[in-house]
Amino acid sequence: MSLRPSPLPTAHPLRYSYGTNGLTDLRLDDALSLLADLGYDGVGLTLDHMHLDPLAPDLAARTHKLARRLDELGLGVTLETGARYVLDPRRKHGPSLLDPDPAQRARRADLLVRAVQIATDLGAHAVHCFSGILPKDTAGEAATEADTEGDAVAAEDAAWKRLAETLTPVLDVATAAGIPLAVEPEPGHLLATLDDFHRLRTDLGSPDALGLTLDIGHCQCLEPLSPADCVRAAAPWLRHVQIEDMRRGVHEHLPFGDGEIDFPPVLEALSAVGYQGLVSVELPRHSHAGPQLAQQSLPFLHHAAAVSTPPDADRPPNPGEGHTDSDGRTP
C-alpha cells in the first residue's frame, strides 16, 4: 500500500479533533462522549495510563472495546505517543529514541510498534512520535571535555544515526500495516524543525511510511516561515496536524486567541493542500479546564475556517468588505 499523497491535491473540508492529553481529568469514555456531543470529528488519543494504557494487561480486548465505542460515536482517531511518564515514572518522555542505552531505546521503539498495532485495530489515520532531546552523553559532556566544535558536530551526527537506526524497525511495521508514522518537530528536541525532518527523511531513504506531524504552534514559535507557509511547504509529507495558539519564541501551548497566530490563512492552506487527516487541538497543560476549552475551541475553528473560505469567494468584495488581521482570533 502506497502512503504517498496525490500529486494534485484538491481542497478538502477539514475535520477537527481534540487531544486526550488535554482531558486527563476525565475518564476516557467520558472524554469521548464529550467530544462527540460537542460535534468533533475525532480524537487525538494519547496512549497513557489514565486512558488506553499500552502496557497494561488485556490490551487487545481493551482496544477492540474502544474501537466499537469510537464507531458508535462516529469519531476518527490519531494515535499520540507523547505521554510524559508512560515508560519511566521519573524521567519525562524517557527513555527516548536517542537514549544512550540500546535496551532503553528499544523500549521506546516497542511502544511505537504497539502504537502502530493499536492504530491498525482502531482504524487510526496515523501514529505520532518525536525524537527526544539530545542526551548529555552525546552532546554536553562530550563537547565540554573536548572543547571543540568538531566533536560536538560528531556527537550530534551520532545522535542522528541512533534516531534513524531505532526508527527503522518501527517503519518496517508501519509499512506492513499501511499506517503512517508521523514524526513531530518539537522545540528543544534533536528533530526540532522542518529542516530537521528532511534530514531524517533523507537519512532513511525517504520511506513511504515516514510522514510528518505539523504542530501549528511550533511553526509560530520557531520556524522562519509563517504557519500557513509551513503548511504549504510540508504538504507532501503531512500526515497529522496539531493546532493551538502560541507566541514567537515561546514554547507554550495556549488556548485560541491567547497567542499571535492568524488562523484563517492556516486553515485555508490546510484545505487547499488537500489535507484529509484530523486537525487536533493540542492543549496538554490545560486539562483542568479541558471540557470548557473543548467547548470553546471547535466554534473558534469553524469561525476561522469560515472567514478563510467565504461562501462567495469568487465575488469581488464590496467597499469596506474583507477580513481583517484579527478575524478568526476569537470565536
mmCIF file of C-alpha atoms in Angstrom:
data_model
loop_
_atom_site.group_PDB
_atom_site.id
_atom_site.type_symbol
_atom_site.label_atom_id
_atom_site.label_comp_id
_atom_site.label_asym_id
_atom_site.label_seq_id
_atom_site.Cartn_x
_atom_site.Cartn_y
_atom_site.Cartn_z
ATOM 1 C CA MET A 1 0.000 0.000 0.000
ATOM 2 C CA SER A 2 1.464 3.361 -1.023
ATOM 3 C CA LEU A 3 1.343 6.161 1.511
ATOM 4 C CA ARG A 4 2.393 8.893 -0.899
ATOM 5 C CA PRO A 5 -0.058 11.782 -1.350
ATOM 6 C CA SER A 6 -1.803 12.615 -4.580
ATOM 7 C CA PRO A 7 0.443 14.849 -6.711
ATOM 8 C CA LEU A 8 -2.581 17.078 -7.417
ATOM 9 C CA PRO A 9 -4.294 17.777 -4.069
ATOM 10 C CA THR A 10 -7.710 19.354 -4.064
ATOM 11 C CA ALA A 11 -9.356 21.489 -1.397
ATOM 12 C CA HIS A 12 -10.898 19.323 1.277
ATOM 13 C CA PRO A 13 -13.186 20.142 4.216
ATOM 14 C CA LEU A 14 -11.254 19.989 7.466
ATOM 15 C CA ARG A 15 -12.059 17.586 10.284
ATOM 16 C CA TYR A 16 -11.313 18.552 13.882
ATOM 17 C CA SER A 17 -10.346 16.540 16.920
ATOM 18 C CA TYR A 18 -9.257 17.244 20.488
ATOM 19 C CA GLY A 19 -6.283 15.636 22.214
ATOM 20 C CA THR A 20 -6.936 13.468 25.254
ATOM 21 C CA ASN A 21 -3.706 14.801 26.786
ATOM 22 C CA GLY A 22 -5.822 17.902 27.427
ATOM 23 C CA LEU A 23 -8.603 15.858 29.026
ATOM 24 C CA THR A 24 -6.629 13.801 31.540
ATOM 25 C CA ASP A 25 -9.017 14.658 34.388
ATOM 26 C CA LEU A 26 -11.789 12.785 32.559
ATOM 27 C CA ARG A 27 -12.302 9.065 32.153
ATOM 28 C CA LEU A 28 -11.676 8.096 28.548
ATOM 29 C CA ASP A 29 -15.298 7.215 27.786
ATOM 30 C CA ASP A 30 -16.439 10.496 29.341
ATOM 31 C CA ALA A 31 -13.916 12.376 27.212
ATOM 32 C CA LEU A 32 -15.057 10.635 24.035
ATOM 33 C CA SER A 33 -18.722 11.260 24.811
ATOM 34 C CA LEU A 34 -17.955 14.926 25.447
ATOM 35 C CA LEU A 35 -16.176 15.339 22.119
ATOM 36 C CA ALA A 36 -18.948 13.584 20.213
ATOM 37 C CA ASP A 37 -21.599 15.714 21.914
ATOM 38 C CA LEU A 38 -19.679 18.894 21.064
ATOM 39 C CA GLY A 39 -19.504 17.922 17.390
ATOM 40 C CA TYR A 40 -15.853 16.952 16.994
ATOM 41 C CA ASP A 41 -14.977 14.617 14.146
ATOM 42 C CA GLY A 42 -12.359 12.689 16.069
ATOM 43 C CA VAL A 43 -9.921 12.376 18.932
ATOM 44 C CA GLY A 44 -6.164 12.630 19.296
ATOM 45 C CA LEU A 45 -5.674 9.654 21.622
ATOM 46 C CA THR A 46 -2.545 9.754 23.778
ATOM 47 C CA LEU A 47 -1.549 6.281 24.936
ATOM 48 C CA ASP A 48 -1.197 6.692 28.694
ATOM 49 C CA HIS A 49 -2.033 5.025 31.986
ATOM 50 C CA MET A 50 -5.172 7.077 32.649
ATOM 51 C CA HIS A 51 -6.770 6.314 29.284
ATOM 52 C CA LEU A 52 -5.655 3.495 26.977
ATOM 53 C CA ASP A 53 -2.611 2.075 28.788
ATOM 54 C CA PRO A 54 -0.397 0.379 26.186
ATOM 55 C CA LEU A 55 1.476 -1.618 28.847
ATOM 56 C CA ALA A 56 -1.426 -2.949 30.958
ATOM 57 C CA PRO A 57 -2.868 -6.460 30.547
ATOM 58 C CA ASP A 58 -5.594 -7.318 28.018
ATOM 59 C CA LEU A 59 -4.539 -4.598 25.590
ATOM 60 C CA ALA A 60 -6.169 -6.286 22.589
ATOM 61 C CA ALA A 61 -9.517 -6.669 24.337
ATOM 62 C CA ARG A 62 -9.466 -3.080 25.600
ATOM 63 C CA THR A 63 -8.530 -1.825 22.157
ATOM 64 C CA HIS A 64 -11.358 -3.715 20.441
ATOM 65 C CA LYS A 65 -13.825 -2.353 23.004
ATOM 66 C CA LEU A 66 -12.567 1.161 22.315
ATOM 67 C CA ALA A 67 -12.853 0.608 18.555
ATOM 68 C CA ARG A 68 -16.521 -0.259 18.978
ATOM 69 C CA ARG A 69 -17.093 2.828 21.098
ATOM 70 C CA LEU A 70 -15.395 5.120 18.582
ATOM 71 C CA ASP A 71 -17.546 3.612 15.851
ATOM 72 C CA GLU A 72 -20.719 4.163 17.903
ATOM 73 C CA LEU A 73 -19.784 7.820 18.438
ATOM 74 C CA GLY A 74 -18.620 8.384 14.856
ATOM 75 C CA LEU A 75 -15.173 9.548 15.934
ATOM 76 C CA GLY A 76 -11.994 9.181 13.916
ATOM 77 C CA VAL A 77 -8.697 8.793 15.744
ATOM 78 C CA THR A 78 -4.996 9.574 15.618
ATOM 79 C CA LEU A 79 -2.588 7.781 17.971
ATOM 80 C CA GLU A 80 -0.349 10.098 20.014
ATOM 81 C CA THR A 81 2.720 8.780 21.853
ATOM 82 C CA GLY A 82 3.785 11.881 23.789
ATOM 83 C CA ALA A 83 2.718 10.780 27.289
ATOM 84 C CA ARG A 84 5.186 12.190 29.796
ATOM 85 C CA TYR A 85 5.754 9.226 32.092
ATOM 86 C CA VAL A 86 4.215 6.176 30.402
ATOM 87 C CA LEU A 87 7.583 4.365 30.161
ATOM 88 C CA ASP A 88 9.523 5.869 33.054
ATOM 89 C CA PRO A 89 7.864 7.329 36.187
ATOM 90 C CA ARG A 90 10.895 9.509 36.921
ATOM 91 C CA ARG A 91 12.039 10.814 33.539
ATOM 92 C CA LYS A 92 9.741 12.969 31.430
ATOM 93 C CA HIS A 93 9.443 11.424 27.957
ATOM 94 C CA GLY A 94 12.088 8.875 28.887
ATOM 95 C CA PRO A 95 13.520 6.752 27.510
ATOM 96 C CA SER A 96 13.674 8.373 24.092
ATOM 97 C CA LEU A 97 14.706 7.164 20.671
ATOM 98 C CA LEU A 98 18.114 8.741 21.416
ATOM 99 C CA ASP A 99 18.786 7.085 24.772
ATOM 100 C CA PRO A 100 22.458 6.073 25.184
ATOM 101 C CA ASP A 101 21.393 2.568 26.260
ATOM 102 C CA PRO A 102 20.277 0.416 23.295
ATOM 103 C CA ALA A 103 17.907 -1.521 25.531
ATOM 104 C CA GLN A 104 16.220 1.706 26.605
ATOM 105 C CA ARG A 105 15.916 2.906 23.012
ATOM 106 C CA ALA A 106 14.316 -0.434 22.227
ATOM 107 C CA ARG A 107 11.656 0.213 24.882
ATOM 108 C CA ARG A 108 10.625 3.408 23.093
ATOM 109 C CA ALA A 109 10.647 1.612 19.744
ATOM 110 C CA ASP A 110 8.483 -1.138 21.236
ATOM 111 C CA LEU A 111 5.964 1.477 22.386
ATOM 112 C CA LEU A 112 5.783 2.813 18.827
ATOM 113 C CA VAL A 113 5.312 -0.691 17.426
ATOM 114 C CA ARG A 114 2.477 -1.230 19.911
ATOM 115 C CA ALA A 115 1.017 2.110 18.823
ATOM 116 C CA VAL A 116 1.040 1.003 15.170
ATOM 117 C CA GLN A 117 -0.725 -2.224 16.130
ATOM 118 C CA ILE A 118 -3.312 -0.295 18.174
ATOM 119 C CA ALA A 119 -3.756 2.172 15.313
ATOM 120 C CA THR A 120 -4.487 -0.727 12.977
ATOM 121 C CA ASP A 121 -7.160 -2.101 15.316
ATOM 122 C CA LEU A 122 -8.728 1.344 15.793
ATOM 123 C CA GLY A 123 -8.554 2.397 12.150
ATOM 124 C CA ALA A 124 -6.391 5.396 13.050
ATOM 125 C CA HIS A 125 -5.027 7.512 10.226
ATOM 126 C CA ALA A 126 -1.522 7.980 11.713
ATOM 127 C CA VAL A 127 0.790 7.327 14.657
ATOM 128 C CA HIS A 128 2.590 10.350 16.067
ATOM 129 C CA CYS A 129 6.076 10.335 17.609
ATOM 130 C CA PHE A 130 9.068 12.613 18.259
ATOM 131 C CA SER A 131 12.842 12.245 18.569
ATOM 132 C CA GLY A 132 13.537 13.324 22.161
ATOM 133 C CA ILE A 133 16.214 15.720 23.353
ATOM 134 C CA LEU A 134 19.903 15.253 22.604
ATOM 135 C CA PRO A 135 21.309 13.204 25.519
ATOM 136 C CA LYS A 136 24.079 14.802 27.543
ATOM 137 C CA ASP A 137 26.405 11.901 26.890
ATOM 138 C CA THR A 138 26.366 12.676 23.147
ATOM 139 C CA ALA A 139 26.335 16.456 23.328
ATOM 140 C CA GLY A 140 27.035 18.327 26.543
ATOM 141 C CA GLU A 141 29.657 16.123 28.195
ATOM 142 C CA ALA A 142 31.490 15.219 25.010
ATOM 143 C CA ALA A 143 31.618 18.803 23.832
ATOM 144 C CA THR A 144 32.759 20.058 27.256
ATOM 145 C CA GLU A 145 35.597 17.546 27.542
ATOM 146 C CA ALA A 146 36.919 18.046 24.054
ATOM 147 C CA ASP A 147 36.003 21.718 23.873
ATOM 148 C CA THR A 148 35.995 21.555 20.081
ATOM 149 C CA GLU A 149 33.235 22.284 17.634
ATOM 150 C CA GLY A 150 34.227 19.237 15.597
ATOM 151 C CA ASP A 151 33.493 16.848 18.441
ATOM 152 C CA ALA A 152 30.128 18.487 19.101
ATOM 153 C CA VAL A 153 29.168 18.019 15.453
ATOM 154 C CA ALA A 154 30.318 14.408 15.550
ATOM 155 C CA ALA A 155 28.239 13.789 18.677
ATOM 156 C CA GLU A 156 25.153 15.234 17.014
ATOM 157 C CA ASP A 157 25.769 13.142 13.904
ATOM 158 C CA ALA A 158 25.939 10.076 16.126
ATOM 159 C CA ALA A 159 22.566 11.003 17.636
ATOM 160 C CA TRP A 160 21.012 11.297 14.176
ATOM 161 C CA LYS A 161 22.392 7.849 13.356
ATOM 162 C CA ARG A 162 20.809 6.466 16.542
ATOM 163 C CA LEU A 163 17.482 8.005 15.622
ATOM 164 C CA ALA A 164 17.457 6.524 12.134
ATOM 165 C CA GLU A 165 18.541 3.086 13.321
ATOM 166 C CA THR A 166 15.968 2.954 16.120
ATOM 167 C CA LEU A 167 13.107 4.048 13.866
ATOM 168 C CA THR A 168 13.916 1.615 11.066
ATOM 169 C CA PRO A 169 12.179 -1.452 12.557
ATOM 170 C CA VAL A 170 9.202 0.700 13.560
ATOM 171 C CA LEU A 171 8.900 1.935 9.987
ATOM 172 C CA ASP A 172 9.008 -1.658 8.763
ATOM 173 C CA VAL A 173 5.981 -2.457 10.946
ATOM 174 C CA ALA A 174 4.233 0.757 9.864
ATOM 175 C CA THR A 175 4.840 -0.088 6.207
ATOM 176 C CA ALA A 176 3.363 -3.557 6.618
ATOM 177 C CA ALA A 177 0.336 -2.106 8.422
ATOM 178 C CA GLY A 178 -0.203 0.768 5.994
ATOM 179 C CA ILE A 179 -0.165 3.235 8.915
ATOM 180 C CA PRO A 180 1.980 6.366 8.528
ATOM 181 C CA LEU A 181 4.467 7.139 11.308
ATOM 182 C CA ALA A 182 4.211 10.924 11.653
ATOM 183 C CA VAL A 183 7.289 12.457 13.291
ATOM 184 C CA GLU A 184 6.764 15.782 15.046
ATOM 185 C CA PRO A 185 9.409 18.523 15.073
ATOM 186 C CA GLU A 186 9.482 19.517 18.740
ATOM 187 C CA PRO A 187 11.225 22.645 20.107
ATOM 188 C CA GLY A 188 14.254 21.644 22.166
ATOM 189 C CA HIS A 189 14.484 18.162 20.635
ATOM 190 C CA LEU A 190 17.110 16.863 18.228
ATOM 191 C CA LEU A 191 14.455 16.936 15.499
ATOM 192 C CA ALA A 192 13.065 20.414 16.116
ATOM 193 C CA THR A 193 12.290 21.937 12.717
ATOM 194 C CA LEU A 194 11.025 21.098 9.248
ATOM 195 C CA ASP A 195 14.628 21.107 8.026
ATOM 196 C CA ASP A 196 15.425 18.503 10.680
ATOM 197 C CA PHE A 197 12.553 16.337 9.450
ATOM 198 C CA HIS A 198 14.015 16.431 5.966
ATOM 199 C CA ARG A 199 17.402 15.404 7.338
ATOM 200 C CA LEU A 200 15.845 12.327 8.941
ATOM 201 C CA ARG A 201 13.820 11.577 5.806
ATOM 202 C CA THR A 202 16.996 11.727 3.701
ATOM 203 C CA ASP A 203 18.956 9.587 6.170
ATOM 204 C CA LEU A 204 16.242 6.922 5.992
ATOM 205 C CA GLY A 205 15.934 6.987 2.214
ATOM 206 C CA SER A 206 12.512 8.692 2.130
ATOM 207 C CA PRO A 207 10.370 5.668 3.055
ATOM 208 C CA ASP A 208 6.686 5.952 2.206
ATOM 209 C CA ALA A 209 5.680 5.196 5.804
ATOM 210 C CA LEU A 210 7.573 8.187 7.225
ATOM 211 C CA GLY A 211 5.342 11.228 7.471
ATOM 212 C CA LEU A 212 5.183 14.483 9.363
ATOM 213 C CA THR A 213 3.200 15.755 12.310
ATOM 214 C CA LEU A 214 2.962 19.521 11.933
ATOM 215 C CA ASP A 215 2.207 21.447 15.108
ATOM 216 C CA ILE A 216 0.924 24.871 14.037
ATOM 217 C CA GLY A 217 2.016 26.479 17.301
ATOM 218 C CA HIS A 218 5.547 25.193 16.867
ATOM 219 C CA CYS A 219 5.638 26.830 13.441
ATOM 220 C CA GLN A 220 4.786 30.164 15.070
ATOM 221 C CA CYS A 221 7.330 29.523 17.804
ATOM 222 C CA LEU A 222 10.466 28.877 15.790
ATOM 223 C CA GLU A 223 10.086 28.316 12.041
ATOM 224 C CA PRO A 224 11.273 31.100 9.683
ATOM 225 C CA LEU A 225 8.134 30.632 7.561
ATOM 226 C CA SER A 226 4.661 31.687 8.658
ATOM 227 C CA PRO A 227 2.416 28.847 9.900
ATOM 228 C CA ALA A 228 0.408 28.946 6.657
ATOM 229 C CA ASP A 229 3.586 28.775 4.583
ATOM 230 C CA CYS A 230 4.797 25.882 6.754
ATOM 231 C CA VAL A 231 1.621 24.007 5.827
ATOM 232 C CA ARG A 232 2.264 24.540 2.140
ATOM 233 C CA ALA A 233 5.937 23.562 2.449
ATOM 234 C CA ALA A 234 5.104 20.431 4.450
ATOM 235 C CA ALA A 235 2.140 19.311 2.347
ATOM 236 C CA PRO A 236 3.740 16.334 0.520
ATOM 237 C CA TRP A 237 4.634 14.676 3.842
ATOM 238 C CA LEU A 238 1.776 15.904 6.035
ATOM 239 C CA ARG A 239 0.077 13.056 7.907
ATOM 240 C CA HIS A 240 -1.078 14.678 11.170
ATOM 241 C CA VAL A 241 -1.766 18.234 12.360
ATOM 242 C CA GLN A 242 -1.841 19.607 15.890
ATOM 243 C CA ILE A 243 -3.179 23.090 16.491
ATOM 244 C CA GLU A 244 -3.204 25.659 19.281
ATOM 245 C CA ASP A 245 -2.165 29.270 19.755
ATOM 246 C CA MET A 246 1.423 30.286 20.520
ATOM 247 C CA ARG A 247 3.787 33.262 20.604
ATOM 248 C CA ARG A 248 7.011 33.732 18.700
ATOM 249 C CA GLY A 249 9.985 32.281 20.547
ATOM 250 C CA VAL A 250 7.948 30.894 23.471
ATOM 251 C CA HIS A 251 7.092 27.193 23.513
ATOM 252 C CA GLU A 252 3.831 27.451 25.438
ATOM 253 C CA HIS A 253 0.616 25.882 24.132
ATOM 254 C CA LEU A 254 -2.134 28.479 24.508
ATOM 255 C CA PRO A 255 -5.910 28.477 24.035
ATOM 256 C CA PHE A 256 -7.062 30.097 20.800
ATOM 257 C CA GLY A 257 -6.923 33.882 20.981
ATOM 258 C CA ASP A 258 -4.224 33.996 23.670
ATOM 259 C CA GLY A 259 -1.292 33.924 21.248
ATOM 260 C CA GLU A 260 -0.220 35.530 17.984
ATOM 261 C CA ILE A 261 -1.358 33.135 15.240
ATOM 262 C CA ASP A 262 -3.666 34.318 12.468
ATOM 263 C CA PHE A 263 -5.714 31.150 11.959
ATOM 264 C CA PRO A 264 -7.809 31.749 8.814
ATOM 265 C CA PRO A 265 -4.789 31.559 6.471
ATOM 266 C CA VAL A 266 -3.593 28.400 8.233
ATOM 267 C CA LEU A 267 -6.914 26.611 7.839
ATOM 268 C CA GLU A 268 -7.239 27.825 4.275
ATOM 269 C CA ALA A 269 -3.790 26.395 3.493
ATOM 270 C CA LEU A 270 -4.656 23.037 5.085
ATOM 271 C CA SER A 271 -7.799 22.804 2.989
ATOM 272 C CA ALA A 272 -6.054 23.968 -0.189
ATOM 273 C CA VAL A 273 -3.310 21.334 0.015
ATOM 274 C CA GLY A 274 -5.947 18.631 0.361
ATOM 275 C CA TYR A 275 -5.110 17.562 3.913
ATOM 276 C CA GLN A 276 -7.592 14.843 4.914
ATOM 277 C CA GLY A 277 -6.417 13.813 8.377
ATOM 278 C CA LEU A 278 -7.608 15.206 11.681
ATOM 279 C CA VAL A 279 -6.672 18.685 12.903
ATOM 280 C CA SER A 280 -6.230 18.059 16.609
ATOM 281 C CA VAL A 281 -6.410 20.729 19.318
ATOM 282 C CA GLU A 282 -3.306 20.308 21.491
ATOM 283 C CA LEU A 283 -3.569 21.807 24.999
ATOM 284 C CA PRO A 284 -1.757 19.319 27.261
ATOM 285 C CA ARG A 285 -1.259 21.777 30.131
ATOM 286 C CA HIS A 286 -4.922 22.800 30.328
ATOM 287 C CA SER A 287 -6.603 19.587 31.406
ATOM 288 C CA HIS A 288 -8.030 21.335 34.473
ATOM 289 C CA ALA A 289 -10.213 23.343 32.074
ATOM 290 C CA GLY A 290 -10.435 20.696 29.353
ATOM 291 C CA PRO A 291 -14.227 20.459 28.964
ATOM 292 C CA GLN A 292 -14.602 24.242 28.756
ATOM 293 C CA LEU A 293 -11.733 24.647 26.282
ATOM 294 C CA ALA A 294 -13.012 21.786 24.147
ATOM 295 C CA GLN A 295 -16.387 23.533 24.035
ATOM 296 C CA GLN A 296 -14.808 26.860 23.033
ATOM 297 C CA SER A 297 -12.220 25.556 20.559
ATOM 298 C CA LEU A 298 -14.476 23.970 17.949
ATOM 299 C CA PRO A 299 -16.615 27.104 17.318
ATOM 300 C CA PHE A 300 -13.390 29.102 17.088
ATOM 301 C CA LEU A 301 -12.010 26.809 14.397
ATOM 302 C CA HIS A 302 -15.281 26.734 12.474
ATOM 303 C CA HIS A 303 -15.419 30.525 12.548
ATOM 304 C CA ALA A 304 -11.791 30.855 11.437
ATOM 305 C CA ALA A 305 -12.383 28.391 8.592
ATOM 306 C CA ALA A 306 -15.485 30.289 7.505
ATOM 307 C CA VAL A 307 -13.515 33.527 7.450
ATOM 308 C CA SER A 308 -10.828 31.903 5.294
ATOM 309 C CA THR A 309 -13.324 30.498 2.759
ATOM 310 C CA PRO A 310 -16.365 32.786 2.490
ATOM 311 C CA PRO A 311 -19.376 31.426 0.562
ATOM 312 C CA ASP A 312 -18.983 33.999 -2.231
ATOM 313 C CA ALA A 313 -15.224 33.646 -2.551
ATOM 314 C CA ASP A 314 -15.304 34.403 -6.295
ATOM 315 C CA ARG A 315 -17.320 37.595 -5.868
ATOM 316 C CA PRO A 316 -15.226 40.799 -5.714
ATOM 317 C CA PRO A 317 -15.667 42.402 -2.291
ATOM 318 C CA ASN A 318 -17.792 45.495 -1.920
ATOM 319 C CA PRO A 319 -16.121 48.595 -0.497
ATOM 320 C CA GLY A 320 -15.440 48.070 3.181
ATOM 321 C CA GLU A 321 -15.730 44.281 2.977
ATOM 322 C CA GLY A 322 -12.971 41.767 3.565
ATOM 323 C CA HIS A 323 -11.495 40.222 6.700
ATOM 324 C CA THR A 324 -9.043 41.987 8.944
ATOM 325 C CA ASP A 325 -5.919 40.533 10.557
ATOM 326 C CA SER A 326 -7.863 39.937 13.753
ATOM 327 C CA ASP A 327 -10.617 37.839 12.099
ATOM 328 C CA GLY A 328 -10.643 34.330 13.434
ATOM 329 C CA ARG A 329 -8.799 35.232 16.609
ATOM 330 C CA THR A 330 -11.879 34.938 18.777
ATOM 331 C CA PRO A 331 -14.958 32.690 18.486
#
